[in-house]
C-alpha cells in the first residue's frame, strides 16, 4: 500500500511538472492556434536566470527567503521579456501566413535559443541550488513525499485555479476568449488583439519560468537542453488533456505522470514511454479533442 | 652507424640496407622482424599511426643499445585501414615475410580477421587497442595478447568489487538504454548471474533526460537491493543518487567512468559522498609514461595520439618476452609474455592465461570529501 502511495504521489509530482509547462502551450494554442515550440526554451531560460540570480544574491549575502523571492521574481520578468520578444520577432510578422510558416519559425526559434544559451553559458550540466527549504512538518514523510514535491503540486493547482479565474471572470480574460473565438470580430468590437496576444505570451512565459525554477530545484541540475525534453512531454500532456483547455492541460499532465509512474513501478521503466504514448494514441482515437477538449469555439 | 641530421634520408636507408645485407652473411645476426599492423591511412589512421611511432621509438632505442640477443630489430609496417577483409591480406603479407611477432592490429574487427592467420603460423600478436571481450575470452586465440582493458573490464571490476570487497547479496542493475550504458549493464548482469553469489533483484533501463526518477527509485527501495550498479552517464546518475538520499535510502551506488567525472560531484554535492565509480588508471604520473611522451615530442615534434602509451607498452612487452625467453620460439615467447613482468608506461605488467594484461585498465574510485579517491 505504501508502495502504491509512493508511486501515486511520485506520478502526481511528475504530472505537475508536465502540467506547469503544458499550461503555456495550451494557452498560446488557444489564442492563435500555434504550437509554440520555443516554450520549452523559455522554461530553460527561466531556470538559468534563477540560477545566475541566486548565485549573485548568495554572493552578496542575502538571506534564504529573499534569495528565493528575488531570484524567482527576476527570472519571471526575464522570461516574460523573452516570451514577449519571441512573439514579436518570430510570430507576429507571420500572422497572416499559412499555418505551417509560424510552426517552422517556432522550431527555428527553439533551436536558436538553445544554441544561444549553449554559447552564452555552457554545454555542461550545472548544479542548481535547492531553493525550497525542507519544511519541519514534512520531516516524517520525506521518504514518501518531499517538501519540494509538495511545493510543486500545490503551485500547479494554485496556478491552474488563478488562470481559470483570470480567464473566466476578468476583463482581460473576456478579451482573450473573444480573440480566441474570432480575431477579426474581436478587433471590430474594440479589442486590441496584438496586445492580448502579447499578454498571453507573457502569462505563458511566467508559468514556464515558475516550472523551470521548481523543476530545476527538484532535480538539482540544468543544462541548455532540458527545455526540449520537458517540452515534448508537456506538449503530449496538453494534447492528452485537450489542447486549448486550461484544466485539460493539468489533467493531461497528471494522467501522463501517473501512467509513467505506474508503468515504471509495476511493469518496467524500459516501457515508460511506450505506455505513455500508447495511452495518448488510445485517447486520441476515442476522443480526438482530448480528455477535456471541447468544440473549437470554447478554447482558451 | 650514425646518420647526421643533414644527411639525406636516401643515404641513410642505403646504409641500413647495406649493413643488413652485409650482416646477412652471419646467420645469428639476422634481424628480428617485428610487424606493425593497423590503419595508417583513411578515416581511422589517427588510431593507427601513434602505434607506429611508439614502435619506432622503442625499437630505435633498443637498436641504439645494440639490439636484442645480439640481433638488430627490423620493423615491417603494414596498413590494414581497419578493414577485416584487408587485414587478412596484411597478415598474410607479414607472415610471408616471416615476421617473428606482431604489434597490432588496432580495430577489433580487423584484429579478429587477422588472428587466425597468425595463429596458424605461430606468430604472437599484441594489440594496443582491440577491446572486444571475445578476442581473449573465447580462448580461440592463444597467440593473442593486449595492453588495453577489454570492453567488459569495467563491468567485471564493478561486480568483483561488489561481491568480494563489499560482500553484497542483492544487487539492482540500471542502465540508460544507450550503447555504452546498456552494453555495460548487460555484462554486469551476466557476471552476477554466472557468479551465483548474489541475486539480481532488478534489471531496468531508464529514460535519459527525464524530469523525475522517483518511481524507479521507489522500485529499488521495494526490491531491497543492497546496491545499485548503474551503466550510463553522470546526469542521470546524479539525479538517481540525489533522489535516493533525499528519500532516506542508503543504498550503495556503483557506476562506471561515465560517472567518474568531476561534474557528478559538483552537481550531487554532499549526496555524492560514498559513491563508487570505476575509471581508467591514472598513468600520467608514471615516470616511464612521462619519458615516452617526451621522446615522442622530441622526435616527432607533437604530442602523442591515441593508444600511444598502450602501443609503447606492447612494444616493450614483446621485446622483453623475446629477451627473457632468449629465442623467437613461439612457445617460449608466449610463455614469457605470461610469466615475465615488464616495466612499462602503463605500470608493471604481464599477461594472464587468456591474454589480457594484468595491471592495466581500470581502478575503483570512491567519492571522499568531494573528490574521487582511488581504492586499492
mmCIF file of N, CA, C and O in Angstrom, chain A residues 3 6-7 10 14 17-18 124-127 142-146 149 217-221 229-230 261 264-265 267-270 272-273, chain B residues 175 177 203-216 218-219 221-222 234-235 238-239 242-243 246-248 263 266-267 271:
data_model
loop_
_atom_site.group_PDB
_atom_site.id
_atom_site.type_symbol
_atom_site.label_atom_id
_atom_site.label_comp_id
_atom_site.label_asym_id
_atom_site.label_seq_id
_atom_site.Cartn_x
_atom_site.Cartn_y
_atom_site.Cartn_z
ATOM 1 N N UNK A 3 3.811 1.442 -1.146
ATOM 2 C CA UNK A 3 4.431 1.495 -2.471
ATOM 3 C C UNK A 3 3.501 2.159 -3.463
ATOM 4 O O UNK A 3 3.898 3.041 -4.232
ATOM 5 N N UNK A 6 3.434 5.796 -2.821
ATOM 6 C CA UNK A 6 4.661 6.429 -3.304
ATOM 7 C C UNK A 6 4.583 6.669 -4.806
ATOM 8 O O UNK A 6 4.944 7.739 -5.296
ATOM 9 N N UNK A 7 4.109 5.659 -5.521
ATOM 10 C CA UNK A 7 4.002 5.805 -6.977
ATOM 11 C C UNK A 7 2.967 6.860 -7.339
ATOM 12 O O UNK A 7 3.158 7.662 -8.251
ATOM 13 N N UNK A 10 4.481 10.200 -6.530
ATOM 14 C CA UNK A 10 5.567 10.446 -7.491
ATOM 15 C C UNK A 10 4.998 10.843 -8.840
ATOM 16 O O UNK A 10 5.475 11.776 -9.487
ATOM 17 N N UNK A 14 5.433 14.389 -10.945
ATOM 18 C CA UNK A 14 5.857 14.378 -12.339
ATOM 19 C C UNK A 14 4.794 15.020 -13.221
ATOM 20 O O UNK A 14 5.096 15.819 -14.102
ATOM 21 N N UNK A 17 4.767 18.757 -12.944
ATOM 22 C CA UNK A 17 5.855 19.343 -13.728
ATOM 23 C C UNK A 17 5.425 19.502 -15.176
ATOM 24 O O UNK A 17 5.563 20.568 -15.780
ATOM 25 N N UNK A 18 4.864 18.420 -15.729
ATOM 26 C CA UNK A 18 4.387 18.492 -17.114
ATOM 27 C C UNK A 18 3.300 19.550 -17.238
ATOM 28 O O UNK A 18 3.270 20.317 -18.200
ATOM 29 N N UNK A 124 27.803 22.180 -20.437
ATOM 30 C CA UNK A 124 27.883 21.243 -19.321
ATOM 31 C C UNK A 124 26.658 21.359 -18.417
ATOM 32 O O UNK A 124 25.937 22.346 -18.454
ATOM 33 N N UNK A 125 26.441 20.329 -17.606
ATOM 34 C CA UNK A 125 25.389 20.418 -16.598
ATOM 35 C C UNK A 125 25.861 21.310 -15.453
ATOM 36 O O UNK A 125 27.034 21.276 -15.077
ATOM 37 N N UNK A 126 24.951 22.132 -14.926
ATOM 38 C CA UNK A 126 25.296 22.993 -13.801
ATOM 39 C C UNK A 126 24.457 22.583 -12.596
ATOM 40 O O UNK A 126 23.288 22.251 -12.740
ATOM 41 N N UNK A 127 25.057 22.611 -11.420
ATOM 42 C CA UNK A 127 24.264 22.292 -10.230
ATOM 43 C C UNK A 127 23.290 23.422 -9.925
ATOM 44 O O UNK A 127 23.645 24.595 -10.054
ATOM 45 N N UNK A 142 9.288 12.572 4.483
ATOM 46 C CA UNK A 142 10.278 12.811 3.431
ATOM 47 C C UNK A 142 10.495 11.598 2.512
ATOM 48 O O UNK A 142 10.721 11.754 1.321
ATOM 49 N N UNK A 143 10.450 10.387 3.098
ATOM 50 C CA UNK A 143 10.743 9.212 2.285
ATOM 51 C C UNK A 143 9.627 8.910 1.295
ATOM 52 O O UNK A 143 9.810 8.177 0.344
ATOM 53 N N UNK A 144 8.454 9.484 1.521
ATOM 54 C CA UNK A 144 7.358 9.271 0.580
ATOM 55 C C UNK A 144 7.183 10.499 -0.308
ATOM 56 O O UNK A 144 7.082 10.401 -1.521
ATOM 57 N N UNK A 145 7.186 11.670 0.318
ATOM 58 C CA UNK A 145 6.829 12.886 -0.397
ATOM 59 C C UNK A 145 7.638 14.042 0.172
ATOM 60 O O UNK A 145 7.459 14.415 1.329
ATOM 61 N N UNK A 146 8.548 14.599 -0.624
ATOM 62 C CA UNK A 146 9.429 15.641 -0.125
ATOM 63 C C UNK A 146 8.791 17.022 -0.145
ATOM 64 O O UNK A 146 7.742 17.225 -0.737
ATOM 65 N N UNK A 149 8.508 18.483 -3.629
ATOM 66 C CA UNK A 149 7.415 17.857 -4.373
ATOM 67 C C UNK A 149 6.071 18.463 -3.966
ATOM 68 O O UNK A 149 5.216 18.736 -4.815
ATOM 69 N N UNK A 217 15.040 23.004 -9.136
ATOM 70 C CA UNK A 217 15.449 22.788 -7.746
ATOM 71 C C UNK A 217 15.016 21.392 -7.280
ATOM 72 O O UNK A 217 15.559 20.874 -6.306
ATOM 73 N N UNK A 218 14.076 20.765 -7.979
ATOM 74 C CA UNK A 218 13.711 19.372 -7.665
ATOM 75 C C UNK A 218 14.781 18.394 -8.141
ATOM 76 O O UNK A 218 15.193 17.509 -7.399
ATOM 77 N N UNK A 219 15.271 18.572 -9.386
ATOM 78 C CA UNK A 219 16.255 17.610 -9.891
ATOM 79 C C UNK A 219 17.690 18.073 -9.685
ATOM 80 O O UNK A 219 18.620 17.312 -9.895
ATOM 81 N N UNK A 220 17.875 19.338 -9.288
ATOM 82 C CA UNK A 220 19.195 19.788 -8.858
ATOM 83 C C UNK A 220 20.215 20.032 -9.953
ATOM 84 O O UNK A 220 21.389 20.165 -9.662
ATOM 85 N N UNK A 221 19.805 20.043 -11.208
ATOM 86 C CA UNK A 221 20.773 20.333 -12.263
ATOM 87 C C UNK A 221 20.080 20.864 -13.504
ATOM 88 O O UNK A 221 18.925 20.551 -13.758
ATOM 89 N N UNK A 229 13.357 18.288 -23.915
ATOM 90 C CA UNK A 229 12.762 17.027 -23.457
ATOM 91 C C UNK A 229 11.501 17.289 -22.636
ATOM 92 O O UNK A 229 10.453 16.681 -22.865
ATOM 93 N N UNK A 230 11.592 18.251 -21.715
ATOM 94 C CA UNK A 230 10.426 18.584 -20.903
ATOM 95 C C UNK A 230 9.315 19.117 -21.793
ATOM 96 O O UNK A 230 8.136 18.814 -21.602
ATOM 97 N N UNK A 261 4.529 6.756 -14.027
ATOM 98 C CA UNK A 261 4.930 6.297 -12.702
ATOM 99 C C UNK A 261 4.496 4.848 -12.456
ATOM 100 O O UNK A 261 5.288 4.017 -12.008
ATOM 101 N N UNK A 264 6.336 2.323 -14.683
ATOM 102 C CA UNK A 264 7.662 2.035 -14.139
ATOM 103 C C UNK A 264 7.552 1.149 -12.901
ATOM 104 O O UNK A 264 8.271 0.163 -12.760
ATOM 105 N N UNK A 265 6.636 1.513 -12.030
ATOM 106 C CA UNK A 265 6.518 0.812 -10.750
ATOM 107 C C UNK A 265 6.054 -0.618 -10.871
ATOM 108 O O UNK A 265 6.579 -1.503 -10.204
ATOM 109 N N UNK A 267 5.446 -2.355 -14.039
ATOM 110 C CA UNK A 267 5.920 -3.128 -15.197
ATOM 111 C C UNK A 267 7.437 -2.979 -15.279
ATOM 112 O O UNK A 267 8.177 -3.730 -14.662
ATOM 113 N N UNK A 268 7.902 -1.975 -15.991
ATOM 114 C CA UNK A 268 9.340 -1.770 -16.103
ATOM 115 C C UNK A 268 9.567 -0.382 -16.663
ATOM 116 O O UNK A 268 8.798 0.092 -17.498
ATOM 117 N N UNK A 269 10.620 0.273 -16.176
ATOM 118 C CA UNK A 269 10.874 1.624 -16.670
ATOM 119 C C UNK A 269 11.334 1.596 -18.122
ATOM 120 O O UNK A 269 11.361 2.614 -18.790
ATOM 121 N N UNK A 270 11.687 0.395 -18.617
ATOM 122 C CA UNK A 270 12.015 0.288 -20.037
ATOM 123 C C UNK A 270 10.825 0.713 -20.892
ATOM 124 O O UNK A 270 10.978 1.216 -21.978
ATOM 125 N N UNK A 272 8.297 2.790 -19.966
ATOM 126 C CA UNK A 272 7.671 4.017 -19.503
ATOM 127 C C UNK A 272 7.075 4.823 -20.655
ATOM 128 O O UNK A 272 5.889 5.151 -20.662
ATOM 129 N N UNK A 273 7.900 5.100 -21.670
ATOM 130 C CA UNK A 273 7.429 5.912 -22.783
ATOM 131 C C UNK A 273 6.429 5.164 -23.654
ATOM 132 O O UNK A 273 5.516 5.752 -24.211
ATOM 133 N N UNK B 175 20.372 0.908 -16.300
ATOM 134 C CA UNK B 175 21.173 1.489 -17.381
ATOM 135 C C UNK B 175 20.351 2.559 -18.074
ATOM 136 O O UNK B 175 19.149 2.692 -17.827
ATOM 137 N N UNK B 177 19.775 2.874 -21.347
ATOM 138 C CA UNK B 177 19.305 2.404 -22.658
ATOM 139 C C UNK B 177 20.248 2.779 -23.790
ATOM 140 O O UNK B 177 19.949 2.548 -24.950
ATOM 141 N N UNK B 203 16.526 -5.355 -12.961
ATOM 142 C CA UNK B 203 17.327 -5.007 -14.133
ATOM 143 C C UNK B 203 16.454 -4.164 -15.046
ATOM 144 O O UNK B 203 15.504 -4.669 -15.626
ATOM 145 N N UNK B 204 16.740 -2.858 -15.121
ATOM 146 C CA UNK B 204 15.864 -1.983 -15.899
ATOM 147 C C UNK B 204 16.603 -0.862 -16.596
ATOM 148 O O UNK B 204 17.669 -0.435 -16.160
ATOM 149 N N UNK B 205 16.009 -0.381 -17.670
ATOM 150 C CA UNK B 205 16.539 0.785 -18.360
ATOM 151 C C UNK B 205 15.718 2.012 -18.012
ATOM 152 O O UNK B 205 14.499 1.926 -17.908
ATOM 153 N N UNK B 206 16.372 3.127 -17.803
ATOM 154 C CA UNK B 206 15.644 4.361 -17.519
ATOM 155 C C UNK B 206 15.774 5.298 -18.716
ATOM 156 O O UNK B 206 16.652 5.141 -19.540
ATOM 157 N N UNK B 207 14.840 6.254 -18.805
ATOM 158 C CA UNK B 207 14.852 7.185 -19.929
ATOM 159 C C UNK B 207 15.770 8.353 -19.601
ATOM 160 O O UNK B 207 15.522 9.069 -18.642
ATOM 161 N N UNK B 208 16.846 8.543 -20.389
ATOM 162 C CA UNK B 208 17.734 9.658 -20.062
ATOM 163 C C UNK B 208 17.037 10.994 -20.252
ATOM 164 O O UNK B 208 16.186 11.143 -21.136
ATOM 165 N N UNK B 209 17.361 11.939 -19.398
ATOM 166 C CA UNK B 209 16.801 13.281 -19.524
ATOM 167 C C UNK B 209 15.423 13.467 -18.929
ATOM 168 O O UNK B 209 14.860 14.546 -19.018
ATOM 169 N N UNK B 210 14.840 12.413 -18.329
ATOM 170 C CA UNK B 210 13.500 12.549 -17.753
ATOM 171 C C UNK B 210 13.536 13.507 -16.568
ATOM 172 O O UNK B 210 14.578 13.717 -15.951
ATOM 173 N N UNK B 211 12.359 14.107 -16.271
ATOM 174 C CA UNK B 211 12.334 15.118 -15.220
ATOM 175 C C UNK B 211 12.301 14.507 -13.820
ATOM 176 O O UNK B 211 12.544 15.196 -12.846
ATOM 177 N N UNK B 212 12.002 13.227 -13.731
ATOM 178 C CA UNK B 212 11.799 12.656 -12.413
ATOM 179 C C UNK B 212 12.038 11.148 -12.451
ATOM 180 O O UNK B 212 11.568 10.473 -13.354
ATOM 181 N N UNK B 213 12.820 10.647 -11.479
ATOM 182 C CA UNK B 213 13.072 9.209 -11.431
ATOM 183 C C UNK B 213 12.526 8.588 -10.148
ATOM 184 O O UNK B 213 12.990 7.543 -9.725
ATOM 185 N N UNK B 214 11.528 9.257 -9.528
ATOM 186 C CA UNK B 214 11.113 8.767 -8.212
ATOM 187 C C UNK B 214 10.506 7.362 -8.298
ATOM 188 O O UNK B 214 10.704 6.554 -7.391
ATOM 189 N N UNK B 215 9.806 7.062 -9.404
ATOM 190 C CA UNK B 215 9.176 5.745 -9.487
ATOM 191 C C UNK B 215 10.223 4.634 -9.466
ATOM 192 O O UNK B 215 10.085 3.645 -8.741
ATOM 193 N N UNK B 216 11.279 4.810 -10.235
ATOM 194 C CA UNK B 216 12.282 3.749 -10.306
ATOM 195 C C UNK B 216 13.078 3.684 -8.996
ATOM 196 O O UNK B 216 13.478 2.608 -8.545
ATOM 197 N N UNK B 218 11.785 4.307 -6.035
ATOM 198 C CA UNK B 218 10.920 3.568 -5.095
ATOM 199 C C UNK B 218 10.970 2.074 -5.391
ATOM 200 O O UNK B 218 10.877 1.243 -4.487
ATOM 201 N N UNK B 219 11.132 1.750 -6.664
ATOM 202 C CA UNK B 219 11.193 0.344 -7.049
ATOM 203 C C UNK B 219 12.478 -0.293 -6.517
ATOM 204 O O UNK B 219 12.469 -1.450 -6.078
ATOM 205 N N UNK B 221 13.976 0.655 -3.856
ATOM 206 C CA UNK B 221 13.701 0.546 -2.427
ATOM 207 C C UNK B 221 12.909 -0.722 -2.131
ATOM 208 O O UNK B 221 13.232 -1.499 -1.234
ATOM 209 N N UNK B 222 11.854 -0.950 -2.933
ATOM 210 C CA UNK B 222 10.988 -2.111 -2.731
ATOM 211 C C UNK B 222 11.738 -3.420 -2.967
ATOM 212 O O UNK B 222 11.498 -4.417 -2.300
ATOM 213 N N UNK B 234 26.799 10.722 -16.029
ATOM 214 C CA UNK B 234 26.584 11.390 -14.749
ATOM 215 C C UNK B 234 25.266 12.155 -14.578
ATOM 216 O O UNK B 234 24.772 12.205 -13.461
ATOM 217 N N UNK B 235 24.655 12.731 -15.639
ATOM 218 C CA UNK B 235 23.422 13.476 -15.349
ATOM 219 C C UNK B 235 22.329 12.602 -14.714
ATOM 220 O O UNK B 235 21.713 12.997 -13.733
ATOM 221 N N UNK B 238 23.475 11.365 -11.131
ATOM 222 C CA UNK B 238 23.331 12.310 -10.027
ATOM 223 C C UNK B 238 21.865 12.471 -9.636
ATOM 224 O O UNK B 238 21.546 12.583 -8.459
ATOM 225 N N UNK B 239 20.967 12.430 -10.627
ATOM 226 C CA UNK B 239 19.542 12.539 -10.283
ATOM 227 C C UNK B 239 19.116 11.364 -9.404
ATOM 228 O O UNK B 239 18.413 11.533 -8.405
ATOM 229 N N UNK B 242 20.781 11.561 -5.845
ATOM 230 C CA UNK B 242 20.188 12.615 -5.017
ATOM 231 C C UNK B 242 18.796 12.216 -4.538
ATOM 232 O O UNK B 242 18.446 12.419 -3.375
ATOM 233 N N UNK B 243 18.036 11.620 -5.445
ATOM 234 C CA UNK B 243 16.681 11.217 -5.083
ATOM 235 C C UNK B 243 16.705 10.123 -4.018
ATOM 236 O O UNK B 243 15.926 10.147 -3.062
ATOM 237 N N UNK B 246 17.609 11.707 -0.736
ATOM 238 C CA UNK B 246 16.508 12.527 -0.221
ATOM 239 C C UNK B 246 15.394 11.651 0.336
ATOM 240 O O UNK B 246 14.667 12.047 1.232
ATOM 241 N N UNK B 247 15.247 10.457 -0.247
ATOM 242 C CA UNK B 247 14.221 9.527 0.250
ATOM 243 C C UNK B 247 14.769 8.674 1.386
ATOM 244 O O UNK B 247 14.240 7.604 1.667
ATOM 245 N N UNK B 248 15.884 9.090 1.961
ATOM 246 C CA UNK B 248 16.492 8.425 3.112
ATOM 247 C C UNK B 248 16.901 6.980 2.821
ATOM 248 O O UNK B 248 16.852 6.123 3.692
ATOM 249 N N UNK B 263 32.041 16.715 -12.746
ATOM 250 C CA UNK B 263 30.707 17.324 -12.811
ATOM 251 C C UNK B 263 29.717 16.579 -11.926
ATOM 252 O O UNK B 263 28.829 17.188 -11.328
ATOM 253 N N UNK B 266 30.183 17.903 -8.531
ATOM 254 C CA UNK B 266 29.717 19.292 -8.450
ATOM 255 C C UNK B 266 28.194 19.339 -8.329
ATOM 256 O O UNK B 266 27.639 20.138 -7.593
ATOM 257 N N UNK B 267 27.520 18.467 -9.084
ATOM 258 C CA UNK B 267 26.059 18.518 -9.106
ATOM 259 C C UNK B 267 25.451 17.839 -7.895
ATOM 260 O O UNK B 267 24.587 18.384 -7.231
ATOM 261 N N UNK B 271 25.532 14.723 -1.565
ATOM 262 C CA UNK B 271 24.916 13.418 -1.822
ATOM 263 C C UNK B 271 25.870 12.477 -2.563
ATOM 264 O O UNK B 271 25.657 11.281 -2.610
#
